[in-house]
XYZ file of C-alpha atoms in Angstrom:
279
model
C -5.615 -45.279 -123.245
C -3.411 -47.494 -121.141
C -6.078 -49.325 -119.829
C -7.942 -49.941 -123.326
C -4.620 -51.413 -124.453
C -4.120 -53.478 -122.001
C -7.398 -54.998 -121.638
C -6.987 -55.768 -125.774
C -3.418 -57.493 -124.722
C -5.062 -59.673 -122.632
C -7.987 -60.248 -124.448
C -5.696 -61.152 -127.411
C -3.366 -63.444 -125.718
C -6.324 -65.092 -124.011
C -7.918 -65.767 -127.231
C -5.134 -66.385 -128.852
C -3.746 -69.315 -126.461
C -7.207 -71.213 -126.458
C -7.541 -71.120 -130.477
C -4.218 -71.598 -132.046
C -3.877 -75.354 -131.742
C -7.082 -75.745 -133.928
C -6.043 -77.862 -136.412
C -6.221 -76.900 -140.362
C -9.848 -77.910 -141.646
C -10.130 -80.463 -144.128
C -12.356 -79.451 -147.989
C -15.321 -81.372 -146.349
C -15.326 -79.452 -142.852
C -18.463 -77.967 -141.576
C -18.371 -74.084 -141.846
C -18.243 -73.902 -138.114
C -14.944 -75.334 -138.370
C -13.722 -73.065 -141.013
C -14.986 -70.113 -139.174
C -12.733 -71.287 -135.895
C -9.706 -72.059 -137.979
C -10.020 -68.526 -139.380
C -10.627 -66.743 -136.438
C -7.638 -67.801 -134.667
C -5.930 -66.761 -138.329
C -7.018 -63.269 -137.562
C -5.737 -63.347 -134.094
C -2.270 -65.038 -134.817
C -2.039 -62.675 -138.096
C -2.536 -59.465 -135.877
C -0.030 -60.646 -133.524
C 2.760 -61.554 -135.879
C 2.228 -57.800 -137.377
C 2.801 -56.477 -134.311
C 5.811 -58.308 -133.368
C 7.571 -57.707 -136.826
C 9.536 -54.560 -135.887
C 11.761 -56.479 -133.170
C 12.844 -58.831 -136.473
C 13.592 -56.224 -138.667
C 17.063 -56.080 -139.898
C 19.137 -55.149 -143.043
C 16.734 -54.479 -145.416
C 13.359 -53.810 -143.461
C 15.997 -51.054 -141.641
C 16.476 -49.631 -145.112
C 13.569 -49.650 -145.875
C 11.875 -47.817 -142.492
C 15.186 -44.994 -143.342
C 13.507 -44.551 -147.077
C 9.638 -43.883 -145.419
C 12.053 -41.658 -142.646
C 13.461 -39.646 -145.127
C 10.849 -39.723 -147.572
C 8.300 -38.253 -144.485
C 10.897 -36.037 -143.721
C 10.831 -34.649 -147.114
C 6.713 -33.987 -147.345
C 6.711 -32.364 -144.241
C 9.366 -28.987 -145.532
C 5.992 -28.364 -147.849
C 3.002 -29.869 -145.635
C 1.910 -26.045 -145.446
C 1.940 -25.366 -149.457
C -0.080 -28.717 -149.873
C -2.805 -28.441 -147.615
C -3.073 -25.363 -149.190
C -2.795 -26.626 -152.870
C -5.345 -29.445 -151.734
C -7.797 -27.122 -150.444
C -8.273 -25.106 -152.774
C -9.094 -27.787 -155.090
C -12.162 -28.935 -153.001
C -15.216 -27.160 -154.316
C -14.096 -28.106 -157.850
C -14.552 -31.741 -156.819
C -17.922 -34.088 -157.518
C -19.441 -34.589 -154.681
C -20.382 -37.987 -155.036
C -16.710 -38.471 -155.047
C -16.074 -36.902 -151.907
C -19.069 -38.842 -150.439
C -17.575 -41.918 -151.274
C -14.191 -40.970 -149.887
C -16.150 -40.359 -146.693
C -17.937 -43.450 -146.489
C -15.606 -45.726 -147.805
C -13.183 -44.802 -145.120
C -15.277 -45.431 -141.981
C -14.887 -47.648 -139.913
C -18.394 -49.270 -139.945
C -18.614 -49.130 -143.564
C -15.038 -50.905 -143.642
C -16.005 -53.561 -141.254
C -18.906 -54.404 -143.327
C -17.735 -54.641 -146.654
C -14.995 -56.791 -145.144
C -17.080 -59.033 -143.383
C -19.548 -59.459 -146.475
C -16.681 -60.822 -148.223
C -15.388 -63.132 -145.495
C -19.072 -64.479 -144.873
C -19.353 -65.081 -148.672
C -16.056 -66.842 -148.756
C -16.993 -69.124 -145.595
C -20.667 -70.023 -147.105
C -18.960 -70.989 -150.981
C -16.332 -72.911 -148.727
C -13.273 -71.216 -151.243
C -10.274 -71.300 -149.614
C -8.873 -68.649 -151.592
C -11.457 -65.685 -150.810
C -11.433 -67.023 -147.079
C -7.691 -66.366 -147.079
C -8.594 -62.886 -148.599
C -11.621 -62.440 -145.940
C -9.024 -63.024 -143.080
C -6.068 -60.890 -144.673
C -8.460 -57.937 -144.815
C -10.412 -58.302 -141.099
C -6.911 -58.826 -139.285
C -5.215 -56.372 -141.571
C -7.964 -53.560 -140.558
C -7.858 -54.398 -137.115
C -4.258 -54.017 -136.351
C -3.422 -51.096 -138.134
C -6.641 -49.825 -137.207
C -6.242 -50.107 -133.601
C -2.461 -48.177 -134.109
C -3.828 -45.345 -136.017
C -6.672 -45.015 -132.807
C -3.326 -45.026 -130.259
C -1.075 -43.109 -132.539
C -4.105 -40.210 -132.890
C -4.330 -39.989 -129.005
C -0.438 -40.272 -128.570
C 0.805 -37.355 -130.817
C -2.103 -34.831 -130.845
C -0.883 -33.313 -134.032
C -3.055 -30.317 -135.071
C -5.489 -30.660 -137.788
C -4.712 -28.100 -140.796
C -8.230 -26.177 -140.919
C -8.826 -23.077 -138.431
C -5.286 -22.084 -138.461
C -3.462 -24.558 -136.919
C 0.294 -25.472 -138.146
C 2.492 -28.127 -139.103
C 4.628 -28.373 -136.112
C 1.181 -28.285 -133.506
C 1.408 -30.912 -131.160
C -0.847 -31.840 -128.354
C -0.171 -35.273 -126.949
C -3.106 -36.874 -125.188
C -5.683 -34.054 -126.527
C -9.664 -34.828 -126.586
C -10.087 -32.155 -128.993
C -10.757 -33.763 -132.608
C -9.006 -31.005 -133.955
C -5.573 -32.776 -132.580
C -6.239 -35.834 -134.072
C -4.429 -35.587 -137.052
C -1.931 -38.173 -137.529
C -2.305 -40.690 -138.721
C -5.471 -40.632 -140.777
C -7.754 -43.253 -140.214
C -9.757 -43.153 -143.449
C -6.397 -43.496 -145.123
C -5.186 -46.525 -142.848
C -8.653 -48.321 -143.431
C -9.398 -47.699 -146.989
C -5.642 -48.490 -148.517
C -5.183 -51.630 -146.075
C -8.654 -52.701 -147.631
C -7.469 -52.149 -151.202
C -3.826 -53.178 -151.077
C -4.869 -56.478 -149.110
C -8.284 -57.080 -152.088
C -5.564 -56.446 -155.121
C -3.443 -59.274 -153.450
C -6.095 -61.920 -155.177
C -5.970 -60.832 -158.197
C -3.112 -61.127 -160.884
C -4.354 -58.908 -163.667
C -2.257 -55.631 -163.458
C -5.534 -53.576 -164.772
C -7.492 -55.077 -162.244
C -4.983 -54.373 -159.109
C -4.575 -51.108 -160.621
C -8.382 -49.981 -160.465
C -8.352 -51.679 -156.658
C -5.435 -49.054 -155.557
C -6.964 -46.146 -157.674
C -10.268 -46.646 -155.855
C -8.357 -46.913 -152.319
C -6.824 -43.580 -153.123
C -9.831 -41.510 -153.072
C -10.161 -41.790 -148.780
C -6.868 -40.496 -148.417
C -6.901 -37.700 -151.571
C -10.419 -36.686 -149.969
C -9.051 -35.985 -146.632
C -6.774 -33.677 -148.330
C -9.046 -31.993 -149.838
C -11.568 -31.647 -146.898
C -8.246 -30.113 -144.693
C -8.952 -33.094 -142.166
C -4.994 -34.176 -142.773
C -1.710 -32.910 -143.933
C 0.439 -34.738 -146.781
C 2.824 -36.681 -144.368
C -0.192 -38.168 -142.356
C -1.484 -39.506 -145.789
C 1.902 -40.825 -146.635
C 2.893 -42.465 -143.122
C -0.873 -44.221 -142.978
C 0.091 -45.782 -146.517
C 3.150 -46.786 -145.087
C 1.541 -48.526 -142.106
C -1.233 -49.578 -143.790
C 1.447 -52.005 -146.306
C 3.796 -52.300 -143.604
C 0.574 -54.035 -141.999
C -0.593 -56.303 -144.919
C 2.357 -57.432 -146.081
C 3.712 -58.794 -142.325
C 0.190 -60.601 -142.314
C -0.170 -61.997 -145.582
C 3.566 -63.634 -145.410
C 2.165 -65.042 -141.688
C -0.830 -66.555 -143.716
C 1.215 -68.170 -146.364
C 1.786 -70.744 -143.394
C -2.014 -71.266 -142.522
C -3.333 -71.524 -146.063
C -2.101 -73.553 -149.215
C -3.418 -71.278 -151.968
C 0.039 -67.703 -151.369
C -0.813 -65.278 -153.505
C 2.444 -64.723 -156.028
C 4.628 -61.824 -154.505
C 7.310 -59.765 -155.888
C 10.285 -59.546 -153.659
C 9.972 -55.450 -153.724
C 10.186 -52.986 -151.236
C 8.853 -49.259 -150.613
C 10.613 -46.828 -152.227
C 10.645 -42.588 -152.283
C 11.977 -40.664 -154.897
C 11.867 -36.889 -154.931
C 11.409 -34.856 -158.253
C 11.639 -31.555 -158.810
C 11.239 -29.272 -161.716
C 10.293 -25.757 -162.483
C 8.214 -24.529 -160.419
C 7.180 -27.974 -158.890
C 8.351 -30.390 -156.156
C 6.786 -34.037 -156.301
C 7.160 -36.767 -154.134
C 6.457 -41.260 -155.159
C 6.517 -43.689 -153.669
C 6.380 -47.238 -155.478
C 5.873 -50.546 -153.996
């Protein structure tokens, strides 16, 4: 794992040093162009992600003690949800649980990302290229963390036993590759970065209901606990938001953003214990 990483550090730097003086494209460039200027977008886009948690400060620190505490919170009843979860699963369509499947991998991803980048480079708009580029770099970097973090903390899969507190670091087994979940990661990314374009509130709303069925399917299938659901929604906005604000700089057409943060709130009731989290 040390070696894959840094092999990508230096392919990234590399890359990144020979294509970030290309200068912005003009409305009458050849698609060529565009492609360039938007490939060194990606690169510059996954790099200032990375680098955002050495600027965080007042706020962002607030913030990160919230998702802390809120995580903290989930994981006192990651047994009794699993459980809850999976017993709900043969009472759900399976087309739905297909698509949660699907949706969520990685080569499924990748295409429906590119189709909408290549679409956005061939009509020339500026505005869906933007979108094209927020969704490939957005993928890729907190793709590639959810791959490390998996190998790194070896947490235990719920199914065949295993608990909550079952840690392997390092393990090849697939049943220690719990945290975080990578259908989660891919599929909210994908729909929190896509609901950035639009400013109808029923439309963005749709977008995140149909990202939420990857991460509600795990659930169900016992492939993840609660928490690893909850932290790869975390990341996943973490990730999006630290790229589209890095964009706002390479495009001219910002999508309109509410100066709002992550929050948890914990509700309880009789006989019930809920956790939300708004953003």
């Amino acid at each position: 794992m040390v070696k894959i990483l840094t092999t990508f550090l230096c392919v990234y730097l590399i890359s990144f040093n020979s294509w970030s003086q290309i200068d912005k494209p003009d409305k009458d460039a050849k698609i060529w162009d565009l492609v360039k200027y938007d490939a060194a977008s990606m690169l510059g886009g996954v790099g200032y992600a990375y680098s955002r948690p050495f600027h965080w400060e007042g706020d962002d620190l607030l913030t990160l003690g919230g998702v802390a505490a809120g995580t903290f919170l989930l994981y006192t009843v990651d047994d009794e949800t699993s459980n809850f979860f999976r017993k709900q699963n043969e009472d759900i369509p399976g087309l739905i649980k297909d698509y949660g499947w699907y949706y969520g991998s990685p080569q499924n991803n990748y295409a429906i990302t590119g189709a909408v980048y290549i679409t956005a480079v061939l009509t020339k708009s500026e505005k869906w290229r933007r979108t094209g580029v927020l969704l490939i770099s957005s993928s890729s970097a907190a793709g590639f963390l959810q791959q490390l973090a998996k190998t790194v903390t070896g947490r235990a899969r719920p199914g065949e036993g295993r608990k909550k507190n079952d840690f392997r670091p390092f393990s090849k087994e697939a049943g220690y590759h719990s945290f975080p979940s990578g259908h989660t990661v891919l599929a909210v990314t994908n729909a929190y970065a896509l609901a950035k374009h639009f400013k109808n509130p029923w439309i963005k709303g749709g977008i995140y209901a149909v990202g939420m069925i990857p991460p509600v399917s795990r659930l169900w299938e016992g492939a993840h606990w609660l928490t690893d659901v909850a932290l790869s929604v975390a990341l996943s906005i973490a990730t999006v938001e630290a790229i589209d604000h890095y964009l706002d700089k390479r495009y001219e057409t910002p999508y309109p953003r509410k100066k709002n943060k992550m929050s948890w709130n914990l509700k309880l009731g009789p006989g019930m214990i809920g956790i939300s989290s708004t953003f």
